[in-house]
CSV table of C-alpha atoms in Angstrom, one decimal:
chain,number,residue,atom,x,y,z
H,283,MET,CA,10.6,10.7,13.7
H,284,LEU,CA,8.8,7.6,15.1
H,285,THR,CA,10.5,5.3,17.6
H,286,ARG,CA,9.5,1.9,18.9
H,287,ARG,CA,8.0,3.7,21.9
H,288,THR,CA,5.8,6.0,19.8
H,289,LEU,CA,4.8,3.5,17.1
H,290,MET,CA,1.7,2.3,18.8
H,291,LYS,CA,0.6,5.8,19.8
H,292,GLY,CA,1.0,6.8,16.1
H,293,ALA,CA,-1.1,3.9,15.0
H,294,LEU,CA,-3.9,4.9,17.4
H,295,VAL,CA,-3.7,8.5,16.1
H,296,ALA,CA,-3.8,7.2,12.5
H,297,GLY,CA,-6.9,5.1,13.3
H,298,ALA,CA,-8.7,8.2,14.7
H,299,TYR,CA,-7.5,10.3,11.8
H,300,ALA,CA,-8.8,7.7,9.3
H,301,GLY,CA,-12.4,8.1,10.5
H,302,GLY,CA,-15.2,9.2,8.3
H,303,VAL,CA,-17.1,7.7,5.3
H,304,GLY,CA,-14.7,5.4,3.4
H,305,LEU,CA,-14.8,3.0,0.5
H,306,ALA,CA,-14.9,-0.6,1.8
H,307,GLY,CA,-12.9,-3.1,-0.1
H,308,ARG,CA,-10.7,-2.1,-3.0
H,309,PHE,CA,-12.6,0.1,-5.3
H,310,GLY,CA,-16.2,0.4,-4.1
H,311,GLY,CA,-18.9,-0.3,-1.5
H,312,LEU,CA,-19.7,2.5,1.0
H,313,ALA,CA,-18.9,1.9,4.7
H,314,LYS,CA,-19.9,4.1,7.5
H,315,ALA,CA,-17.3,5.6,9.9
H,316,GLU,CA,-17.0,8.5,12.3
H,317,ALA,CA,-16.4,12.2,11.5
H,318,ALA,CA,-13.8,13.0,8.8
H,319,ALA,CA,-10.8,15.1,9.4
H,320,THR,CA,-10.3,18.4,7.6
H,321,LEU,CA,-7.2,19.5,5.7
H,322,VAL,CA,-6.9,23.2,4.9
H,323,ALA,CA,-5.0,24.3,1.8
H,324,ARG,CA,-3.9,27.9,2.6
H,325,PRO,CA,-1.3,30.6,1.8
H,326,GLY,CA,1.4,31.2,4.3
H,327,GLU,CA,5.1,31.8,4.8
H,328,ALA,CA,8.0,29.6,5.9
H,329,MET,CA,11.6,29.8,7.2
H,330,ILE,CA,13.3,28.0,4.3
H,331,THR,CA,16.5,30.1,4.2
H,332,ASP,CA,18.3,32.3,6.7
H,333,LYS,CA,17.1,35.4,4.9
H,334,GLY,CA,13.8,35.6,6.8
H,335,PRO,CA,10.4,34.2,6.1
H,336,THR,CA,9.6,33.3,2.5
H,337,LYS,CA,6.3,34.8,1.6
H,338,GLY,CA,3.7,33.4,-0.8
H,339,VAL,CA,4.1,29.8,0.3
H,340,MET,CA,1.2,27.4,-0.2
H,341,THR,CA,0.7,24.6,2.4
H,342,TYR,CA,-1.7,22.2,4.0
H,343,GLY,CA,-2.6,22.2,7.6
H,344,ASP,CA,-1.5,24.4,10.6
H,345,ALA,CA,2.3,24.0,10.4
H,346,GLU,CA,4.7,25.2,7.8
H,347,ILE,CA,5.2,21.9,6.1
H,348,PRO,CA,2.2,19.7,5.0
H,349,PRO,CA,1.5,16.9,7.5
H,350,VAL,CA,2.3,13.3,6.9
H,351,LEU,CA,-1.0,11.6,6.5
H,352,ARG,CA,-1.2,8.1,8.1
H,353,MET,CA,-3.6,5.5,7.0
H,354,ARG,CA,-3.9,1.7,7.4
H,355,ARG,CA,-4.2,-0.8,4.5
H,356,GLY,CA,-7.8,-2.0,4.1
H,357,GLU,CA,-9.3,0.6,6.6
H,358,ALA,CA,-11.6,3.4,5.5
H,359,PHE,CA,-10.1,6.8,5.3
H,360,ALA,CA,-11.9,10.1,4.9
H,361,LEU,CA,-10.7,13.7,4.7
H,362,ARG,CA,-12.3,17.0,3.7
H,363,LEU,CA,-10.3,19.5,1.7
H,364,ASP,CA,-11.0,23.0,2.8
H,365,ASN,CA,-9.6,25.4,0.1
H,366,ARG,CA,-8.6,28.7,1.6
H,367,LEU,CA,-6.4,29.7,-1.4
H,368,ASP,CA,-7.6,32.4,-3.8
H,369,GLU,CA,-7.6,29.9,-6.7
H,370,PRO,CA,-9.0,26.5,-7.5
H,371,THR,CA,-7.2,23.3,-6.3
H,372,THR,CA,-7.7,19.5,-5.8
H,373,ILE,CA,-5.8,16.6,-4.2
H,374,HIS,CA,-4.4,13.8,-6.2
H,375,TRP,CA,-3.4,10.7,-4.1
H,376,HIS,CA,-0.2,9.8,-5.9
H,377,GLY,CA,0.3,6.0,-6.2
H,378,LEU,CA,-2.9,5.0,-4.4
H,379,ARG,CA,-5.1,2.6,-6.3
H,380,ILE,CA,-8.4,4.2,-5.3
H,381,ASP,CA,-11.8,4.9,-6.8
H,382,ASN,CA,-11.6,7.1,-9.9
H,383,ARG,CA,-13.9,9.7,-8.4
H,384,MET,CA,-11.3,10.4,-5.7
H,385,ASP,CA,-8.3,10.8,-8.1
H,386,GLY,CA,-8.3,14.6,-8.0
H,387,VAL,CA,-7.9,15.5,-11.7
H,388,PRO,CA,-10.1,18.4,-12.7
H,389,PHE,CA,-12.4,18.0,-15.8
H,390,LEU,CA,-11.6,14.2,-15.8
H,391,THR,CA,-12.5,12.8,-12.4
H,392,GLN,CA,-13.9,15.6,-10.2
H,393,PRO,CA,-14.7,19.3,-10.3
H,394,TYR,CA,-12.0,21.7,-9.3
H,395,VAL,CA,-12.5,23.1,-5.8
H,396,TYR,CA,-12.9,26.9,-5.8
H,397,GLY,CA,-11.4,29.0,-3.0
H,398,GLY,CA,-13.7,29.0,-0.1
H,399,ASP,CA,-15.2,25.7,-1.1
H,400,GLY,CA,-14.4,22.1,-0.1
H,401,PHE,CA,-14.4,18.5,-1.3
H,402,ASP,CA,-14.8,15.2,0.6
H,403,TYR,CA,-12.3,12.5,-0.2
H,404,ALA,CA,-13.2,9.0,1.0
H,405,PHE,CA,-11.5,5.8,0.1
H,406,THR,CA,-9.9,2.6,1.4
H,407,PRO,CA,-6.2,2.2,0.6
H,408,PRO,CA,-5.7,-1.3,-0.7
H,409,ASP,CA,-1.9,-1.2,-0.5
H,410,ALA,CA,0.6,-0.4,2.2
H,411,GLY,CA,3.7,1.8,1.5
H,412,THR,CA,5.0,5.3,1.0
H,413,PHE,CA,2.9,7.6,-1.2
H,414,TRP,CA,2.2,11.3,-1.4
H,415,TYR,CA,-0.5,13.9,-2.1
H,416,HIS,CA,-0.5,17.0,-4.2
H,417,PRO,CA,-2.8,19.2,-6.4
H,418,HIS,CA,-3.6,18.6,-10.0
H,419,CYS,CA,-4.6,22.2,-10.7
H,420,ASN,CA,-2.2,25.0,-11.6
H,421,THR,CA,0.3,22.3,-10.7
H,422,LEU,CA,3.6,24.0,-11.3
H,423,THR,CA,2.7,27.0,-9.1
H,424,GLN,CA,0.9,25.0,-6.4
H,425,ILE,CA,3.4,22.2,-6.0
H,426,GLY,CA,6.3,24.6,-6.6
H,427,ARG,CA,5.1,26.8,-3.7
H,428,GLY,CA,4.7,23.9,-1.3
H,429,LEU,CA,1.5,21.9,-1.8
H,430,ALA,CA,3.0,18.4,-1.5
H,431,GLY,CA,2.8,16.1,1.5
H,432,LEU,CA,3.6,12.4,2.2
H,433,VAL,CA,1.2,9.6,2.8
H,434,VAL,CA,2.2,6.6,4.9
H,435,VAL,CA,-0.1,3.5,4.6
H,436,GLU,CA,0.8,1.1,7.4
H,437,ASP,CA,0.4,-2.6,7.5
H,438,PRO,CA,0.4,-4.3,11.0
H,439,ALA,CA,2.2,-7.2,9.5
H,440,ASP,CA,5.3,-5.1,8.7
H,441,PRO,CA,8.4,-5.5,10.8
H,442,VAL,CA,9.0,-3.0,13.6
H,443,PHE,CA,12.0,-0.7,13.2
H,444,ASP,CA,13.9,1.1,15.9
H,445,ALA,CA,12.9,4.5,14.4
H,446,GLU,CA,11.1,5.9,11.3
H,447,ILE,CA,12.1,9.1,9.5
H,448,VAL,CA,10.0,10.5,6.7
H,449,LEU,CA,11.7,12.9,4.2
H,450,ASN,CA,9.9,15.2,1.7
H,451,LEU,CA,12.6,16.0,-0.8
H,452,ARG,CA,12.1,19.2,-2.9
H,453,ASP,CA,13.6,22.4,-4.3
H,454,TRP,CA,12.4,26.0,-4.2
H,455,ARG,CA,12.8,28.7,-6.8
H,456,LEU,CA,14.0,31.5,-4.5
H,457,GLY,CA,16.2,34.5,-5.1
H,458,GLY,CA,19.1,35.8,-3.0
H,459,ASP,CA,16.6,37.5,-0.7
H,460,GLY,CA,14.8,34.2,0.0
H,461,GLN,CA,11.7,35.2,-1.9
H,462,PHE,CA,10.1,33.4,-4.9
H,463,ILE,CA,11.3,34.1,-8.4
H,464,ALA,CA,9.8,33.1,-11.7
H,465,GLN,CA,8.8,29.4,-11.5
H,466,PHE,CA,9.9,28.5,-15.0
H,467,LYS,CA,11.8,29.6,-18.1
H,468,PRO,CA,10.3,28.5,-21.5
H,469,ARG,CA,13.7,27.5,-22.9
H,470,ASP,CA,14.2,25.2,-19.9
H,471,ALA,CA,10.7,23.8,-20.0
H,472,ALA,CA,11.5,22.7,-23.6
H,473,ARG,CA,14.5,20.8,-22.2
H,474,ALA,CA,15.1,19.2,-18.8
H,475,GLY,CA,13.0,21.7,-16.9
H,476,THR,CA,13.7,24.8,-14.7
H,477,PHE,CA,15.6,23.8,-11.6
H,478,GLY,CA,15.1,25.2,-8.2
H,479,THR,CA,17.7,27.2,-6.3
H,480,VAL,CA,17.3,26.0,-2.8
H,481,ARG,CA,17.3,22.3,-2.0
H,482,THR,CA,15.5,21.0,1.1
H,483,ALA,CA,14.4,17.9,3.0
H,484,ASN,CA,11.2,18.6,5.0
H,485,TRP,CA,11.6,22.3,4.0
H,486,ARG,CA,15.0,22.6,5.7
H,487,GLN,CA,18.4,22.8,4.1
H,488,SER,CA,20.4,19.6,5.1
H,489,PRO,CA,18.5,18.9,8.4
H,490,GLN,CA,19.9,16.5,10.9
H,491,TYR,CA,18.0,13.7,12.6
H,492,ASP,CA,18.9,11.6,15.7
H,493,ALA,CA,18.4,7.8,15.7
H,494,PRO,CA,19.6,5.0,18.0
H,495,ALA,CA,23.2,4.0,17.4
H,496,GLY,CA,23.4,0.6,15.8
H,497,GLY,CA,19.7,0.6,15.2
H,498,LEU,CA,17.6,0.0,12.1
H,499,VAL,CA,15.8,3.1,10.8
H,500,ARG,CA,13.0,2.9,8.2
H,501,LEU,CA,13.7,5.9,6.0
H,502,ARG,CA,10.8,6.9,3.8
H,503,LEU,CA,11.7,9.2,0.9
H,504,ALA,CA,9.5,11.0,-1.6
H,505,ALA,CA,10.8,13.1,-4.5
H,506,THR,CA,8.2,15.8,-4.5
H,507,ASP,CA,10.1,18.4,-6.6
H,508,VAL,CA,8.7,19.6,-9.9
H,509,THR,CA,11.9,19.1,-11.9
H,510,ARG,CA,14.9,17.6,-10.2
H,511,ILE,CA,16.1,14.0,-10.8
H,512,LEU,CA,18.2,12.6,-8.0
H,513,ALA,CA,21.1,10.0,-7.8
H,514,LEU,CA,21.1,8.9,-4.2
H,515,GLN,CA,23.9,7.6,-2.1
H,516,MET,CA,24.3,7.1,1.7
H,517,GLU,CA,27.7,7.9,3.2
H,518,GLY,CA,28.8,6.8,6.7
H,519,ALA,CA,26.3,4.0,7.1
H,520,GLU,CA,24.7,1.1,5.3
H,521,ALA,CA,21.4,1.8,3.5
H,522,THR,CA,19.4,-0.9,1.8
H,523,VAL,CA,16.4,-0.4,-0.5
H,524,ILE,CA,13.4,-2.4,0.7
H,525,ALA,CA,10.6,-0.8,-1.3
H,526,LEU,CA,10.2,1.2,-4.4
H,527,ASP,CA,7.2,3.4,-5.2
H,528,GLY,CA,5.2,1.9,-2.4
H,529,ASN,CA,5.8,-1.8,-3.2
H,530,PRO,CA,8.4,-4.1,-1.5
H,531,ALA,CA,11.5,-4.8,-3.5
H,532,ALA,CA,11.6,-8.4,-4.8
H,533,THR,CA,15.3,-8.5,-3.8
H,534,ARG,CA,16.7,-5.9,-1.5
H,535,PHE,CA,19.8,-4.1,-2.7
H,536,ALA,CA,22.3,-1.5,-1.5
H,537,LEU,CA,21.6,2.2,-2.2
H,538,ASP,CA,24.3,3.1,-4.8
H,539,HIS,CA,23.7,6.1,-7.0
H,540,LEU,CA,20.1,5.1,-7.5
H,541,MET,CA,18.3,7.5,-9.8
H,542,ILE,CA,14.7,8.6,-8.9
H,543,GLY,CA,12.7,11.3,-10.5
H,544,PRO,CA,9.8,13.5,-9.4
H,545,GLY,CA,6.9,11.4,-8.1
H,546,GLN,CA,9.0,8.4,-7.1
H,547,ARG,CA,9.5,7.1,-3.5
H,548,LEU,CA,12.0,4.9,-1.7
H,549,ASP,CA,11.9,3.0,1.5
H,550,LEU,CA,15.3,2.3,3.0
H,551,VAL,CA,16.6,0.4,6.0
H,552,LEU,CA,19.3,2.6,7.4
H,553,ARG,CA,21.7,0.7,9.7
H,554,MET,CA,22.9,3.5,12.0
H,555,PRO,CA,26.6,3.7,13.0
H,556,ASP,CA,27.6,2.0,16.3
H,557,THR,CA,29.5,5.0,17.7
H,558,GLU,CA,27.5,7.7,19.5
H,559,GLY,CA,27.8,11.0,17.6
H,560,ALA,CA,28.7,9.4,14.3
H,561,VAL,CA,26.9,10.9,11.4
H,562,ALA,CA,25.6,9.3,8.1
H,563,ALA,CA,24.7,11.5,5.2
H,564,LEU,CA,22.1,11.1,2.4
H,565,LYS,CA,23.6,12.7,-0.7
H,566,ASP,CA,22.5,13.5,-4.2
H,567,LEU,CA,25.5,12.9,-6.5
H,568,ARG,CA,23.8,13.8,-9.8
H,569,GLY,CA,25.0,16.8,-11.7
H,570,THR,CA,27.9,19.1,-11.3
H,571,LYS,CA,27.0,20.1,-7.7
H,572,PRO,CA,26.5,17.1,-5.4
H,573,ALA,CA,24.5,18.0,-2.3
H,574,THR,CA,23.9,16.7,1.2
H,575,LEU,CA,20.1,16.3,1.6
H,576,ALA,CA,20.0,15.2,5.2
H,577,THR,CA,22.2,13.8,7.9
H,578,PHE,CA,21.5,11.2,10.7
H,579,ARG,CA,23.4,11.2,14.0
H,580,ALA,CA,23.8,8.1,16.2
H,581,THR,CA,22.7,8.5,19.8
H,582,GLY,CA,23.1,6.2,22.9
H,583,ALA,CA,24.7,2.8,23.2
H,584,SER,CA,24.7,0.6,20.1
H,585,LEU,CA,21.7,-1.7,19.6
H,586,LYS,CA,23.9,-3.8,17.4
H,587,ARG,CA,21.1,-4.6,15.0
H,588,ASP,CA,21.7,-6.5,11.7
H,589,ALA,CA,19.7,-5.5,8.7
H,590,ARG,CA,19.9,-9.1,7.4
H,591,ASP,CA,17.7,-10.1,10.3
H,592,LEU,CA,14.9,-7.8,9.3
H,593,PRO,CA,11.8,-9.8,8.1
H,594,PRO,CA,10.3,-8.9,4.7
H,595,LEU,CA,7.7,-6.3,4.2
H,596,ALA,CA,4.1,-7.5,3.8
H,597,ARG,CA,3.3,-7.8,0.1
H,598,ASN,CA,0.5,-5.8,-1.5
H,599,PRO,CA,-2.4,-7.6,-3.2
H,600,LEU,CA,-1.4,-6.7,-6.7
H,601,PRO,CA,-2.7,-8.6,-9.8
H,602,GLU,CA,0.0,-10.5,-11.8
H,603,PRO,CA,-0.1,-9.6,-15.6
H,604,ASP,CA,-0.9,-12.5,-17.9
H,605,LEU,CA,1.8,-11.9,-20.5
H,606,ALA,CA,0.6,-14.7,-22.7
H,607,ALA,CA,-2.8,-13.0,-23.2
H,608,ALA,CA,-1.5,-9.4,-23.2
H,609,THR,CA,-2.5,-6.7,-25.7
H,610,GLU,CA,0.3,-4.3,-26.6
H,611,ILE,CA,-0.3,-0.5,-26.8
H,612,PRO,CA,2.3,1.9,-28.3
H,613,PHE,CA,3.2,5.2,-26.5
H,614,ILE,CA,5.8,7.4,-28.2
H,615,LEU,CA,7.0,10.5,-26.4
H,616,SER,CA,7.6,13.5,-28.6
H,617,ALA,CA,9.4,16.8,-28.4
H,618,SER,CA,7.2,18.4,-31.0
H,619,ALA,CA,3.6,19.6,-30.6
H,620,GLU,CA,1.0,20.8,-33.1
H,621,GLU,CA,-1.0,23.5,-31.3
H,622,ARG,CA,-0.8,26.1,-28.6
H,623,PRO,CA,-2.9,25.2,-25.4
H,624,LYS,CA,-5.9,27.4,-24.5
H,625,ASP,CA,-5.9,29.3,-21.3
H,626,GLY,CA,-7.4,27.2,-18.5
H,627,ILE,CA,-8.7,27.9,-15.0
H,628,CYS,CA,-6.3,25.4,-13.6
H,629,GLY,CA,-3.3,27.2,-15.1
H,630,SER,CA,-1.5,27.2,-18.4
H,631,LEU,CA,2.1,27.8,-19.2
H,632,GLY,CA,1.2,29.1,-22.6
H,633,TYR,CA,3.4,26.7,-24.6
H,634,ASN,CA,3.3,23.2,-26.1
H,635,PHE,CA,6.7,21.6,-26.2
H,636,TRP,CA,5.8,17.9,-25.6
H,637,ALA,CA,3.3,15.3,-26.6
H,638,ILE,CA,2.4,11.6,-26.3
H,639,ASN,CA,1.7,9.8,-29.6
H,640,LYS,CA,1.9,13.3,-31.2
H,641,VAL,CA,-1.1,14.5,-29.2
H,642,PRO,CA,-0.4,17.3,-26.7
H,643,TRP,CA,-2.8,17.8,-23.8
H,644,ALA,CA,-2.0,20.4,-21.1
H,645,ASP,CA,-4.8,19.0,-18.8
H,646,ASP,CA,-5.9,22.5,-17.9
H,647,THR,CA,-9.0,22.9,-20.0
H,648,GLY,CA,-12.5,21.4,-20.0
H,649,ASP,CA,-11.9,19.9,-23.5
H,650,PRO,CA,-9.5,17.0,-23.0
H,651,THR,CA,-8.3,14.9,-25.8
H,652,ALA,CA,-9.8,11.5,-26.4
H,653,PRO,CA,-8.2,8.6,-24.4
H,654,LEU,CA,-5.1,7.2,-26.0
H,655,ALA,CA,-6.2,3.7,-25.2
H,656,GLU,CA,-9.4,2.0,-24.0
H,657,MET,CA,-8.8,-1.2,-22.0
H,658,LYS,CA,-11.2,-3.8,-20.7
H,659,ALA,CA,-11.3,-4.4,-17.0
H,660,GLY,CA,-9.4,-7.4,-15.8
H,661,LYS,CA,-7.4,-7.8,-19.0
H,662,THR,CA,-3.6,-7.6,-19.3
H,663,TYR,CA,-1.9,-4.9,-21.4
H,664,ILE,CA,1.7,-4.0,-22.2
H,665,PHE,CA,2.6,-0.4,-22.8
H,666,ASN,CA,5.4,-0.2,-25.3
H,667,VAL,CA,6.9,3.1,-24.4
H,668,GLU,CA,9.6,4.8,-26.6
H,669,ASN,CA,11.5,7.9,-25.6
H,670,PRO,CA,13.3,9.3,-28.7
H,671,THR,CA,13.7,12.7,-26.9
H,672,PRO,CA,17.1,13.8,-25.4
H,673,GLN,CA,15.5,14.1,-21.9
H,674,VAL,CA,14.8,11.8,-19.0
H,675,HIS,CA,11.0,11.6,-18.1
H,676,PRO,CA,9.5,10.2,-14.9
H,677,LEU,CA,6.3,8.7,-16.3
H,678,HIS,CA,3.4,8.4,-13.8
H,679,LEU,CA,0.2,6.4,-14.3
H,680,HIS,CA,-2.7,7.1,-12.0
H,681,GLY,CA,-4.9,4.5,-10.4
H,682,LEU,CA,-3.0,1.4,-11.7
H,683,VAL,CA,0.4,-0.3,-11.2
H,684,PHE,CA,2.7,-1.8,-13.8
H,685,ARG,CA,5.6,-4.1,-13.9
H,686,PRO,CA,8.6,-2.7,-15.9
H,687,MET,CA,10.4,-5.2,-18.1
H,688,ASN,CA,12.5,-5.5,-21.3
H,689,SER,CA,14.3,-2.2,-21.4
H,690,ASN,CA,17.0,-1.6,-24.1
H,691,LYS,CA,18.9,0.9,-21.9
H,692,GLN,CA,18.9,-0.2,-18.2
H,693,ALA,CA,18.6,-3.3,-16.1
H,694,ILE,CA,15.1,-3.8,-14.7
H,695,ARG,CA,14.5,-5.0,-11.2
H,696,PRO,CA,11.3,-7.1,-10.9
H,697,HIS,CA,8.9,-4.9,-9.0
H,698,PHE,CA,5.5,-3.1,-9.3
H,699,SER,CA,5.4,0.7,-9.7
H,700,ASP,CA,3.3,3.6,-10.7
H,701,THR,CA,6.2,5.8,-11.9
H,702,TYR,CA,9.0,4.8,-14.4
H,703,LEU,CA,12.1,6.9,-15.1
H,704,ILE,CA,12.6,6.5,-18.8
H,705,LEU,CA,16.0,7.4,-20.3
H,706,PRO,CA,16.8,9.1,-23.6
H,707,ASP,CA,16.4,6.7,-26.5
H,708,GLU,CA,15.0,4.1,-24.2
H,709,LYS,CA,12.3,1.6,-25.2
H,710,VAL,CA,10.6,-0.2,-22.3
H,711,GLN,CA,7.6,-2.4,-21.8
H,712,LEU,CA,5.3,-1.7,-18.8
H,713,ALA,CA,2.9,-4.7,-18.1
H,714,LEU,CA,-0.3,-4.2,-16.2
H,715,VAL,CA,-3.7,-5.5,-15.4
H,716,ALA,CA,-6.5,-3.0,-16.0
H,717,ASP,CA,-8.3,-3.8,-12.8
H,718,ASN,CA,-9.5,-0.3,-11.8
H,719,PRO,CA,-12.3,1.2,-13.9
H,720,GLY,CA,-12.2,4.9,-14.9
H,721,ASP,CA,-10.1,7.5,-16.8
H,722,TRP,CA,-6.5,7.4,-15.6
H,723,VAL,CA,-4.0,10.1,-16.4
H,724,PHE,CA,-0.6,9.1,-17.8
H,725,HIS,CA,2.0,11.9,-17.8
H,726,CYS,CA,5.5,13.0,-17.2
H,727,HIS,CA,6.0,14.2,-13.6
H,728,ILE,CA,8.5,16.9,-14.6
H,729,ILE,CA,5.6,19.4,-14.2
H,730,GLU,CA,6.8,21.7,-17.0
H,731,HIS,CA,6.7,18.7,-19.4
H,732,GLN,CA,3.3,17.7,-18.1
H,733,LYS,CA,1.8,21.2,-18.4
H,734,THR,CA,3.2,21.7,-21.9
H,735,GLY,CA,1.7,18.6,-23.5
H,736,MET,CA,3.3,15.4,-22.2
H,737,THR,CA,0.0,14.3,-20.7
H,738,SER,CA,-2.7,12.0,-21.7
H,739,TYR,CA,-5.0,9.3,-20.2
H,740,VAL,CA,-6.2,5.8,-20.7
H,741,ARG,CA,-9.7,4.5,-20.0
H,742,VAL,CA,-10.6,1.2,-18.3
H,743,VAL,CA,-14.1,0.0,-19.0
């Protein structure tokens, strides 16, 4: 947790950590910097349950849980991935609009990184907000066993909060002994996905965090699970959504059963209770078994802050779509597929259950499909996405952002995003400017759906 007192210290650490060779400007132009940090991907064990250490965990860094990586908008960042796993891996920087060479997709944007080898990532984040990082190789196993960490890109123009708490929300597939069980079941992969058995925030079951009574807490959440869709509610305190998927909300609104899926992020302002010792609880109310994900305990005398006095977040430099000149592109999600995927060095589940525009691609072979669309740089496009399947799909687009609009199933809040939770039988339009050249993956972030065909990519030239 960050407080006012440690905020500047954290900023200085972030500046040192963001040394190295980075990309100046938005998408190109090399700039010199000091030595890059190293992030080690390694096997390990972790105290996730009270049954003793869970063995076979995969993590980044020295601690159990992957570190929160802090960057600054517009400043060069560099990091070397050191792979000490016994299988290939990569890092995808989820939600960051960076150079295509840094996007972390094997066979499409970079080579996979073998065990014992490394890869140098260098870029300049153009946007502030909450993002996350994870592999794009053997994804179900690697994310499912822990390889998922949060990215905080800071903007000095943002308002100062009384505290900041970052939550990595995810499940684990563990048996009664606290050890890993089979990551997926084929019949579930063909439906909503295989759910975890142990729910955690920052790798702990319902952890509690202290924050100043009557203070304003910036709560950064990321749904890093491979399957679970959440319906979030705060009980015992006021919680207001101030950013979605890394971008400020056009109009702030109260957190009230808000659904988010794997890959999505929320920034909340939590107004702590005034009474010392009072507790607020973040809950997931979706499904038959509501769960408390984390609690927040008020400490000290009340600061008597008012969330309405909080200045707006700094806006990101996002291009506005020119709807009058837009070209429309159809994307139809499908629950049927035509061929079985080949075995791949980046992992294959051995099944095809899903497709986009009737073309399945498991993104685990060196022979990808052709791009579903080719777009001209700087032009506006509208993705007309239809979901005739009976399942919900969090659709994630790499390297670009879109503005959701015109849904036939749900009210659309005007905001930019990189991940959209499409409902069964929904038709929605996603408007975007193709301003970042390269091949960009477009896929469902329920990883079993991704790895059994609901993956494709678009090309910006």
